[in-house]
Coordinates of C-alpha atoms and ligand atoms in Angstrom, one line a residue:
Chain A
X252 CA -0.2 0.2 -0.3
X253 CA 3.2 2.5 0.0
X254 CA 2.5 4.9 -2.7
X255 CA 5.3 6.7 -4.6
X256 CA 5.8 10.3 -2.8
X257 CA 3.7 13.1 -3.8
X258 CA 4.7 15.3 -0.9
X259 CA 2.4 17.5 1.3
X260 CA 2.0 17.6 4.8
X261 CA -1.0 16.5 7.1
X262 CA -2.4 19.8 7.7
X263 CA -2.4 20.6 4.0
X264 CA -4.9 17.7 3.8
X265 CA -6.9 19.3 6.7
X266 CA -7.3 22.5 4.6
X267 CA -8.5 20.2 1.2
X268 CA -11.0 18.7 3.4
X269 CA -12.6 22.0 4.6
X270 CA -13.0 23.1 1.0
X271 CA -14.5 19.6 0.3
X272 CA -17.1 20.0 3.0
X273 CA -17.8 23.5 2.2
X274 CA -21.0 22.8 -0.2
X275 CA -22.5 21.8 3.5
X276 CA -23.9 25.0 4.6
X277 CA -24.0 23.8 8.1
X278 CA -19.8 24.1 8.0
X279 CA -18.5 27.0 9.7
X280 CA -14.5 27.4 10.1
X281 CA -13.3 29.1 13.1
X282 CA -9.5 30.6 13.3
X283 CA -7.4 32.1 15.9
X284 CA -4.8 33.9 14.3
X285 CA -3.2 31.0 12.8
X286 CA -5.3 30.2 9.7
X287 CA -2.3 30.3 7.1
X288 CA -0.7 27.8 9.1
X289 CA -3.1 25.3 9.9
X290 CA -4.8 25.9 6.3
X291 CA -7.9 27.0 7.0
X292 CA -7.2 30.2 5.2
X293 CA -8.4 28.3 1.9
X294 CA -11.6 28.0 3.3
X295 CA -11.8 31.4 4.9
X296 CA -10.6 33.0 1.4
X297 CA -13.9 31.3 -0.6
X298 CA -16.4 31.5 2.2
X299 CA -15.8 34.5 4.5
X300 CA -19.0 34.6 5.8
X301 CA -18.8 31.1 7.4
X302 CA -15.4 31.8 8.6
X303 CA -15.0 33.5 12.0
X304 CA -11.4 35.1 12.7
X305 CA -11.4 35.2 16.5
X306 CA -8.0 36.8 17.0
X307 CA -5.3 35.2 19.4
X308 CA -7.8 33.7 21.9
X309 CA -8.2 29.9 21.8
X310 CA -10.3 29.7 24.9
X311 CA -12.8 31.8 23.3
X312 CA -12.7 30.0 20.1
X313 CA -13.6 26.8 21.8
X314 CA -16.7 28.2 23.3
X315 CA -17.8 30.3 20.3
X316 CA -17.9 26.9 18.6
X317 CA -19.7 25.4 21.2
X318 CA -22.6 27.9 20.5
X319 CA -22.4 27.7 16.9
X320 CA -22.9 23.8 17.6
X321 CA -25.7 24.2 19.7
X322 CA -27.8 25.9 17.0
X323 CA -26.8 23.1 14.1
X324 CA -23.8 24.5 12.7
X325 CA -20.8 22.2 12.3
X326 CA -17.6 24.1 13.4
X327 CA -14.1 23.4 12.3
X328 CA -11.8 25.1 14.8
X329 CA -8.0 25.1 14.2
X330 CA -4.8 26.4 16.1
X331 CA -1.2 25.0 16.7
X332 CA -1.8 21.5 18.7
X333 CA 0.0 23.2 21.7
X334 CA -2.4 26.2 21.6
X335 CA -5.5 23.7 21.5
X336 CA -4.2 22.9 25.1
X337 CA -4.6 26.2 26.2
X338 CA -8.5 25.6 25.6
X339 CA -8.4 22.4 27.2
X340 CA -10.6 23.3 30.2
X341 CA -13.2 25.0 27.8
X342 CA -13.4 22.0 25.9
X343 CA -13.9 19.4 28.5
X344 CA -16.5 21.6 30.4
X345 CA -18.0 23.4 27.5
X346 CA -18.0 20.9 24.7
X347 CA -17.1 17.1 25.7
X348 CA -19.4 17.4 28.9
X349 CA -22.3 19.3 27.2
X350 CA -22.4 16.7 24.3
X351 CA -21.9 19.4 21.5
X352 CA -20.0 18.6 18.3
X353 CA -17.2 20.8 17.7
X354 CA -14.2 19.5 15.7
X355 CA -10.6 21.1 16.6
X356 CA -7.5 20.3 14.7
X357 CA -3.9 21.0 16.4
X358 CA -1.5 21.7 13.5
X359 CA 2.3 21.7 14.1
X360 CA 2.0 18.9 16.5
X361 CA 4.8 16.9 18.1
X362 CA 8.8 17.3 17.8
X363 CA 8.5 17.2 14.2
X364 CA 7.4 20.9 14.1
X365 CA 11.4 21.6 14.5
X366 CA 13.0 25.0 14.9
X367 CA 10.4 27.0 16.9
X368 CA 11.4 24.9 20.0
X369 CA 10.1 23.3 22.8
X370 CA 7.3 26.1 23.5
X371 CA 5.6 24.9 20.2
X372 CA 6.3 21.1 20.3
X373 CA 3.1 19.6 22.0
X374 CA 3.6 16.3 23.0
X375 CA 0.6 16.0 25.1
X376 CA -2.3 17.1 23.1
X377 CA -3.3 13.5 22.1
X378 CA -2.9 12.1 25.6
X379 CA -4.8 14.9 27.4
X380 CA -7.8 15.1 24.7
X381 CA -8.1 11.2 24.8
X382 CA -8.9 11.5 28.6
X383 CA -12.3 13.6 27.9
X384 CA -15.4 11.4 27.7
X385 CA -17.1 10.7 23.9
X386 CA -14.0 12.8 22.5
X387 CA -12.9 11.3 19.3
X388 CA -9.0 11.6 18.7
X389 CA -7.0 11.3 15.5
X390 CA -3.5 11.8 14.2
X391 CA -3.3 10.9 10.4
X392 CA 0.0 10.4 8.8
X393 CA -0.2 12.1 5.4
X394 CA -2.2 14.5 3.5
X395 CA -4.6 11.9 1.8
X396 CA -5.6 10.2 4.9
X397 CA -6.0 13.6 6.7
X398 CA -8.2 14.9 4.3
X399 CA -10.4 11.7 4.1
X400 CA -10.8 11.5 8.2
X401 CA -11.5 15.3 8.3
X402 CA -14.3 14.8 5.7
X403 CA -15.5 11.9 7.5
X404 CA -16.2 14.1 10.5
X405 CA -19.2 15.9 8.7
X406 CA -21.5 13.3 10.1
X407 CA -19.6 12.2 13.1
X408 CA -21.6 12.3 16.5
X409 CA -18.7 13.4 18.9
X410 CA -16.6 16.1 19.2
X411 CA -13.0 15.5 18.0
X412 CA -9.5 16.6 18.1
X413 CA -7.1 15.9 15.1
X414 CA -3.4 16.7 15.3
X415 CA -1.8 17.7 12.0
X416 CA 1.6 18.1 11.2
X417 CA 3.5 20.9 9.9
X418 CA 6.2 19.0 7.8
X419 CA 5.7 17.0 4.7
X420 CA 5.5 13.6 4.9
X421 CA 5.7 11.1 2.3
X422 CA 2.4 10.0 0.8
X423 CA 1.4 6.7 2.4
X424 CA -2.3 6.2 0.9
X425 CA -3.3 7.4 -2.5
X426 CA -6.5 9.3 -2.8
X427 CA -8.4 6.0 -3.4
X428 CA -7.0 4.2 -0.5
X429 CA -7.7 7.0 1.6
X430 CA -11.3 7.4 0.7
X431 CA -11.9 4.1 2.1
X432 CA -10.6 4.9 5.7
X433 CA -13.0 5.2 8.5
X434 CA -12.6 6.8 12.0
X435 CA -11.7 4.2 14.4
X436 CA -10.9 1.6 12.1
X437 CA -6.8 1.0 12.1
X438 CA -5.3 0.3 8.9
X439 CA -2.6 -2.5 8.1
X440 CA -0.1 -1.1 5.8
X441 CA 2.1 -4.2 5.7
X442 CA 1.6 -7.6 6.6
X443 CA 3.7 -9.4 8.9
X444 CA 3.5 -12.1 11.7
X445 CA 6.9 -11.7 13.5
X446 CA 5.9 -8.7 15.5
X447 CA 3.8 -5.5 14.9
X448 CA 4.5 -1.9 14.9
X449 CA 1.7 0.4 15.9
X450 CA 2.2 4.0 14.6
X451 CA 0.3 7.2 14.2
X452 CA 1.2 10.5 12.3
X453 CA 4.6 11.2 11.1
X454 CA 5.8 7.7 12.8
X455 CA 4.0 5.8 10.1
X456 CA 6.4 6.4 7.4
X457 CA 9.5 5.6 9.9
X458 CA 7.6 2.5 10.7
X459 CA 7.3 1.4 7.2
X460 CA 11.1 2.5 6.9
X461 CA 11.6 0.1 9.9
X462 CA 9.9 -2.6 8.6
X463 CA 11.9 -2.8 5.4
X464 CA 15.0 -2.7 7.3
X465 CA 13.7 -5.5 9.6
X466 CA 12.9 -7.6 6.4
X467 CA 16.1 -7.4 5.0
X468 CA 17.2 -8.9 8.4
X469 CA 14.7 -11.7 8.0
X470 CA 12.0 -10.2 10.6
X471 CA 8.7 -9.7 8.9
X472 CA 6.8 -7.2 10.8
X473 CA 3.1 -5.8 10.6
X474 CA 2.4 -1.9 10.3
X475 CA -0.7 -0.6 11.8
X476 CA -1.7 2.8 11.2
X477 CA -3.6 3.9 14.4
X478 CA -4.9 7.0 12.7
X479 CA -7.5 7.2 15.4
X480 CA -6.5 6.8 19.2
X481 CA -10.2 7.1 20.4
X482 CA -12.1 5.3 19.9
X483 CA -9.3 3.0 19.6
X484 CA -9.4 0.0 17.0
X485 CA -9.4 -3.0 20.0
X486 CA -9.8 -5.7 17.2
X487 CA -6.5 -4.6 15.4
X488 CA -4.6 -4.4 18.7
X489 CA -6.1 -8.0 19.8
X490 CA -4.9 -9.2 16.2
X491 CA -1.5 -7.6 16.4
X492 CA -1.3 -9.6 19.8
X493 CA -1.0 -12.5 18.2
X494 CA 2.4 -11.5 16.6
X495 CA 3.7 -11.7 20.0
X496 CA 5.2 -8.5 20.3
X497 CA 4.1 -5.1 19.8
X498 CA 6.2 -1.8 19.5
X499 CA 4.2 1.5 19.2
X500 CA 5.7 4.5 17.6
X501 CA 4.6 8.0 18.4
X502 CA 5.8 11.4 18.1
X503 CA 4.3 12.1 21.6
X504 CA 4.9 11.5 25.1
X505 CA 4.8 7.7 25.7
X506 CA 2.8 9.0 28.8
X507 CA -0.7 9.1 27.9
X508 CA -0.5 8.8 24.0
X509 CA -0.6 5.9 21.7
X510 CA 1.8 3.4 23.5
X511 CA -0.2 4.0 26.7
X512 CA -3.8 3.4 24.7
X513 CA -2.2 0.3 23.4
X514 CA -1.2 -1.0 26.6
X515 CA -4.4 0.0 28.4
X516 CA -6.1 -2.6 26.1
X517 CA -3.4 -5.4 26.1
X518 CA -2.8 -5.4 29.9
X519 CA -6.7 -6.0 30.4
X520 CA -7.5 -8.2 27.2
X521 CA -4.2 -9.9 26.2
X522 CA -1.1 -9.2 27.9
X523 CA 1.6 -9.0 25.5
X524 CA 5.2 -8.3 25.3
X525 CA 5.5 -4.6 24.1
X526 CA 8.0 -1.5 23.6
X527 CA 7.2 2.2 23.3
X528 CA 9.0 4.6 21.0
X529 CA 8.1 8.0 21.8
X530 CA 9.0 11.1 23.9
X531 CA 10.5 9.9 27.2
X532 CA 9.3 12.5 29.5
X533 CA 11.4 15.4 28.0
X534 CA 10.7 18.6 26.6
X535 CA 12.3 19.4 23.1
X536 CA 14.4 22.3 21.9
X537 CA 15.1 24.3 18.8
X538 CA 16.9 22.4 15.9
X539 CA 15.7 20.7 12.4
X540 CA 12.9 18.3 12.8
X541 CA 15.4 15.4 11.6
X542 CA 17.7 16.6 14.6
X543 CA 15.0 16.7 17.0
X544 CA 13.7 13.5 16.2
X545 CA 17.1 12.0 16.3
X546 CA 17.7 13.2 19.8
X547 CA 14.6 12.4 20.9
X548 CA 14.6 8.9 19.7
X549 CA 12.0 8.9 17.3
X550 CA 13.7 7.7 14.0
X551 CA 13.3 4.1 12.3
X552 CA 16.8 2.8 13.9
X553 CA 14.9 3.2 17.1
X554 CA 12.0 1.3 15.9
X555 CA 14.2 -1.4 14.6
X556 CA 16.0 -1.8 18.0
X557 CA 12.9 -2.0 19.7
X558 CA 11.5 -4.8 17.5
X559 CA 14.9 -6.6 17.5
X560 CA 14.9 -6.5 21.4
X561 CA 11.6 -7.9 21.7
X562 CA 12.0 -10.9 19.1
X563 CA 15.3 -11.9 19.9
X564 CA 14.3 -12.1 23.8
X565 CA 14.7 -15.8 24.8
X566 CA 11.9 -17.8 25.9
X567 CA 9.4 -16.0 23.6
X568 CA 6.9 -18.5 21.9
Chain B
X270 CA 20.0 35.5 12.5
X271 CA 16.5 35.1 10.9
X272 CA 18.2 34.9 7.6
X273 CA 20.8 32.2 8.7
X274 CA 18.3 29.9 10.4
X275 CA 15.7 30.4 7.6
X276 CA 13.2 30.9 10.1
X277 CA 12.0 33.1 12.5
X278 CA 10.2 36.3 13.3
X279 CA 11.7 39.3 11.7
X280 CA 8.6 41.9 11.8
X281 CA 8.2 41.8 15.4
X282 CA 11.7 42.0 16.5
X283 CA 12.5 45.3 14.5
X284 CA 9.3 47.0 15.4
X285 CA 10.5 46.5 19.5
X286 CA 13.9 46.9 19.1
X287 CA 14.4 50.6 19.8
X288 CA 12.3 50.0 23.3
X289 CA 14.7 47.4 24.0
X290 CA 17.6 49.7 23.4
X291 CA 15.9 52.4 25.8
X292 CA 15.0 49.4 28.4
X293 CA 18.7 48.4 28.7
X294 CA 20.2 51.0 28.0
X295 CA 18.7 53.7 30.3
X296 CA 15.9 52.4 32.4
X297 CA 16.8 49.1 33.5
X298 CA 18.6 48.0 36.6
X299 CA 20.9 45.2 35.1
X300 CA 24.4 44.2 35.5
X301 CA 26.0 42.7 32.1
X302 CA 28.6 41.4 34.0
X303 CA 26.1 39.4 36.5
X304 CA 23.2 39.0 34.6
X305 CA 21.9 36.7 37.2
X306 CA 21.9 39.0 40.2
X307 CA 19.0 38.6 42.1
X308 CA 18.1 42.2 42.4
X309 CA 18.2 43.1 38.9
X310 CA 15.1 44.6 37.2
X311 CA 13.1 41.6 35.2
X312 CA 12.5 42.0 31.5
X313 CA 9.6 39.7 30.5
X314 CA 9.6 39.2 26.6
X315 CA 5.8 38.2 26.6
X316 CA 5.7 37.8 22.8
X317 CA 8.5 35.4 22.8
X318 CA 8.8 35.1 19.0
X319 CA 10.5 38.3 18.9
X320 CA 13.5 36.5 20.6
X321 CA 16.1 37.9 18.0
X322 CA 15.3 41.6 19.4
X323 CA 16.5 40.3 22.6
X324 CA 19.5 38.4 21.6
X325 CA 20.6 41.2 19.9
X326 CA 20.3 43.4 22.7
X327 CA 21.8 40.9 25.1
X328 CA 24.5 40.7 22.6
X329 CA 24.6 44.5 22.4
X330 CA 25.4 44.7 26.3
X331 CA 27.8 41.9 26.3
X332 CA 25.9 38.8 27.7
X333 CA 25.8 36.9 24.4
X334 CA 28.4 36.6 21.6
X335 CA 28.1 36.4 18.0
X336 CA 28.7 32.9 17.9
X337 CA 25.8 32.5 20.2
X338 CA 23.6 34.6 17.6
X339 CA 24.9 32.4 14.9
X340 CA 23.3 29.4 16.3
X341 CA 19.8 30.8 16.7
X342 CA 17.4 28.0 16.3
X343 CA 19.8 25.2 15.8
X344 CA 20.3 22.3 17.6
X345 CA 22.0 23.0 21.0
X346 CA 21.9 26.6 20.3
X347 CA 21.4 29.0 23.3
X348 CA 19.8 31.0 21.2
X349 CA 16.6 29.2 21.0
X350 CA 13.6 29.8 18.8
X351 CA 11.5 31.4 21.5
X352 CA 13.1 33.1 24.3
X353 CA 13.6 30.6 27.2
X354 CA 15.0 31.3 30.6
X355 CA 16.5 27.8 31.2
X356 CA 18.4 28.3 27.9
X357 CA 19.8 31.7 27.8
X358 CA 21.5 33.8 30.6
X359 CA 19.9 37.2 30.9
X360 CA 16.4 35.7 29.8
X361 CA 13.9 36.1 32.9
X362 CA 10.8 34.4 31.2
X363 CA 10.1 31.5 28.8
X364 CA 7.7 32.6 26.2
X365 CA 6.1 31.5 23.1
X366 CA 2.6 31.1 24.0
X367 CA 1.2 34.5 23.7
X368 CA -0.8 36.2 26.7
X369 CA 0.9 34.8 29.8
X370 CA 3.8 37.4 30.4
X371 CA 1.9 40.1 31.9
X372 CA 0.8 37.5 34.6
X373 CA 4.3 36.4 35.3
X374 CA 5.4 40.1 35.5
X375 CA 2.7 40.9 38.2
X376 CA 4.3 37.7 40.2
X377 CA 7.7 39.3 39.8
X378 CA 6.4 42.5 41.0
X379 CA 4.5 41.3 43.9
X380 CA 7.9 39.5 44.9
X381 CA 9.7 42.6 44.6
X382 CA 7.3 44.2 47.1
X383 CA 7.6 41.4 49.4
X384 CA 11.3 41.6 49.3
X385 CA 11.2 45.4 49.7
X386 CA 13.2 45.8 46.6
X387 CA 13.5 48.8 44.4
X388 CA 13.8 46.4 41.5
X389 CA 11.0 46.9 38.5
X390 CA 9.2 44.6 36.1
X391 CA 9.1 45.5 32.5
X392 CA 6.9 43.3 30.2
X393 CA 6.7 43.8 26.7
X394 CA 3.3 42.8 25.0
X395 CA 2.2 42.2 21.0
X396 CA -0.7 44.2 20.3
X397 CA -2.2 41.1 18.9
X398 CA -1.3 39.2 21.9
X399 CA -3.6 41.5 24.0
X400 CA -6.5 39.7 22.4
X401 CA -5.9 36.7 24.8
X402 CA -7.9 37.2 27.7
X403 CA -5.2 36.4 30.2
X404 CA -3.9 39.7 29.6
X405 CA -7.0 41.4 31.1
X406 CA -6.9 39.1 34.2
X407 CA -3.7 40.2 35.0
X408 CA -4.4 43.9 34.1
X409 CA -7.3 43.8 36.4
X410 CA -5.4 42.2 39.1
X411 CA -2.3 44.7 38.9
X412 CA -4.4 47.6 39.6
X413 CA -6.5 45.8 42.4
X414 CA -3.3 45.0 43.8
X415 CA -1.9 48.1 43.4
X416 CA 1.5 47.2 42.2
X417 CA 3.7 50.4 41.3
X418 CA 6.6 48.5 40.3
X419 CA 5.2 47.0 36.8
X420 CA 5.2 48.4 33.5
X421 CA 3.7 47.0 30.4
X422 CA 4.8 48.2 27.0
X423 CA 2.7 47.5 24.2
X424 CA 4.4 47.1 20.9
X425 CA 1.2 48.6 18.7
X426 CA 2.8 47.7 15.3
X427 CA -0.9 46.9 14.1
X428 CA 0.1 43.5 12.7
X429 CA 0.0 40.0 13.5
X430 CA 0.3 36.5 12.3
X431 CA -2.5 36.3 9.5
X432 CA -3.0 39.8 8.5
X433 CA -3.6 43.5 10.1
X434 CA -4.7 43.3 13.6
X435 CA -7.7 45.6 12.6
X436 CA -8.5 43.0 10.1
X437 CA -8.3 39.8 12.3
X438 CA -9.6 41.3 15.5
X439 CA -9.8 45.0 16.5
X440 CA -8.4 45.9 19.8
X441 CA -9.5 49.3 19.5
X442 CA -8.3 51.8 21.8
X443 CA -5.6 50.2 23.7
X444 CA -4.6 53.1 25.7
X445 CA -8.3 53.7 26.9
X446 CA -8.5 50.0 27.9
X447 CA -5.9 49.8 30.2
X448 CA -7.0 53.1 31.7
X449 CA -10.1 51.8 32.4
X450 CA -8.4 49.0 33.9
X451 CA -7.0 51.5 36.5
X452 CA -3.5 51.6 34.8
X453 CA -1.5 55.0 34.3
X454 CA -1.3 55.3 30.4
X455 CA 1.6 56.9 28.5
X456 CA 1.5 57.0 25.0
X457 CA 4.3 57.4 22.9
X458 CA 6.1 57.0 19.4
X459 CA 8.1 53.7 19.6
X460 CA 10.9 54.6 17.4
X461 CA 11.7 58.0 19.1
X462 CA 14.4 57.4 21.5
X463 CA 13.9 60.4 23.7
X464 CA 10.3 59.7 24.1
X465 CA 11.0 56.0 24.9
X466 CA 13.4 56.8 27.2
X467 CA 11.3 59.8 29.2
X468 CA 8.2 57.0 29.1
X469 CA 10.4 54.5 30.9
X470 CA 11.6 56.9 33.5
X471 CA 8.0 58.3 34.1
X472 CA 6.6 55.0 34.4
X473 CA 9.2 53.6 37.0
X474 CA 8.5 56.8 39.0
X475 CA 4.5 56.2 38.8
X476 CA 2.7 55.2 42.0
X477 CA 0.6 52.2 40.2
X478 CA 1.1 49.9 37.1
X479 CA 1.7 51.8 33.8
X480 CA 1.2 50.7 30.3
X481 CA 3.3 52.6 27.8
X482 CA 1.7 52.3 24.5
X483 CA 4.2 52.5 21.8
X484 CA 3.2 53.4 18.2
X485 CA 5.6 51.4 16.1
X486 CA 5.9 49.9 12.7
X487 CA 6.3 46.3 12.1
X488 CA 9.7 45.5 10.2
X489 CA 11.1 48.9 11.1
X490 CA 14.1 49.8 9.0
X491 CA 13.8 47.4 6.4
X492 CA 11.6 48.8 3.4
X493 CA 10.3 45.5 2.2
X494 CA 9.4 44.5 5.5
X495 CA 7.8 47.5 7.0
X496 CA 4.1 47.1 7.7
X497 CA 4.0 44.2 5.6
X498 CA 2.4 41.3 7.3
X499 CA 4.3 38.8 5.0
X500 CA 7.3 39.3 7.4
X501 CA 5.7 38.4 10.7
X502 CA 7.1 35.0 10.4
X503 CA 9.1 34.6 7.2
X504 CA 13.0 34.8 6.6
X505 CA 14.5 36.9 4.1
X506 CA 16.1 35.4 0.9
X507 CA 19.7 36.0 -0.4
X508 CA 18.7 39.1 -2.4
X509 CA 16.4 40.5 0.4
X510 CA 19.3 39.9 3.1
X511 CA 21.6 41.9 1.2
X512 CA 19.2 44.6 0.3
X513 CA 18.1 44.8 4.1
X514 CA 21.7 44.8 5.5
X515 CA 22.6 47.6 3.2
X516 CA 19.6 49.4 4.5
X517 CA 20.0 49.0 8.1
X518 CA 24.0 49.8 8.0
Ligands
TPP690 C1 -1.4 31.3 22.5 C2 -0.7 31.4 21.5 N1 -1.4 31.5 20.3 C3 -0.9 31.5 19.0 C4 0.3 32.0 18.7 C5 1.0 31.8 17.4 N2 1.7 33.0 17.1 C6 2.9 33.5 17.2 S1 3.2 35.0 16.9 C7 1.5 35.3 16.5 C8 1.1 36.8 16.3 C9 1.5 38.0 17.2 O1 1.1 39.2 16.8 P1 1.4 40.2 18.0 O2 1.3 39.9 19.6 O3 0.8 41.3 17.4 O4 3.1 40.3 17.8 P2 4.0 41.1 16.6 O5 3.2 41.5 15.5 O6 4.6 42.4 17.4 O7 5.0 40.1 16.1 C10 0.6 34.3 16.5 C11 -0.7 34.1 16.6 C12 1.3 31.8 19.9 N3 2.6 32.0 19.6 N4 0.6 31.8 21.1

């Protein structure tokens, strides 16, 4: 399923999707002075009457969204992933708790965002939004899947948080493949029975690279794109457990993120040996995305190592 | 710096650099040989993306070196993308998320009062930044708590990230807003050094919190950046860099 690269960033997919959805008059777009960055600016340019620019005021944006939602609109609000955290309590009490459907997109998520430094590198967003009852949390890996999953939100009955990335990643899904994606259903990108890598966002391409490398070493791993962290695809995790070893990979803290979500399922339903590739309780710093990802242990080599540690462990059946 | 890193925020750095010169060269109690001196005035760069301005002034007073500035935004550099007290000597507040600095400044001012110290706290805010509600929470608290040792300087360059402030979200009459929150207000031309220096000394002497609303030009000094929203967060290319250096020299 790995496509040939037509580079684009997942945030571009969000911008594409808003335009795709624009024919539905209920769709409204909210911005907090970052529309050029999150890519909602394209919708704004075409539909200024359905776009509300609220200034640098994320908390206000969240509740304005709630008011619009209560009246039957479908609000798509965006800012940087890190500043979505600023409106967390507003999201909890004003949106998730009240059963209103507002869709929030946080772009520039993770260490991958690079040079802006630690104040911009959100590695908690997926974890905190995952704790809210009824909230859907997604982190697509490329432009086409971000576009398709965002489009699927039109008929979604729950509020959502979607993290997108600032920088280009290679195309993982063709447009047709992406069209078949469903919120909450993980997709298997590569078959394998020796172990499984479950990844999200920018770590998906790295996981595919790792799988390729492992294959050269005679280890065939399955690669699963867990684009939806909540509701998480339990069946896909339990199927992965049958491979006997699971490595999770995320550009996010291992505390609360994808690794935690997978471990929550496995520890209760099917204890399985696993390792997590993710940020180890650290803040980042300025540097190029590649340098930071290296420093934080978020490379395909790191994934390869973790898989090898698991499959080589004596006593494994 | 921004050219070299090919990323960063030139516009809002150039608009406030004259103010920083006034602060460090005339108003602030600060010892470049001992930037960590406990009883120094505190400077809070709340619009943390204007870090190049801070690094430049710290270079100018001798706390940083050229080689530090050369590393701006690169791995391991003391000059992080956004000002960060853990990385840079002489930086008092870690910013990057807008709207937080005035509250921090209020805390510093309250601490100085508890310590019965003369030290003053200076907070530099963006005019887009004051759209954040937290600014007004701090503004209300500062006058309620009657802090006299706190000054906010608003860099009124009329541009934010996406566009002009008036198009994004009007902040209106900033001076009257602060005034109605119980602050002393001084309005100046933020590029006129004598106005800057006298406003800073008046603010220091005042008996309540003071807001200096400084009319500035985003990208000041570089013709193609001046008043141009495109240079909020964009680096100049080779040609533009040469032209800018020529104009600034
Ligand atoms: C809480 C928060 N939201 C959004 C941003 C992204 N951002 C960085 S700079 C900027 C515009 C700032 O405008 P202004 O305060 O007027 O600063 P200046 O024009 O002087 O650079 C925005 C929205 C941020 N840093 N923090």
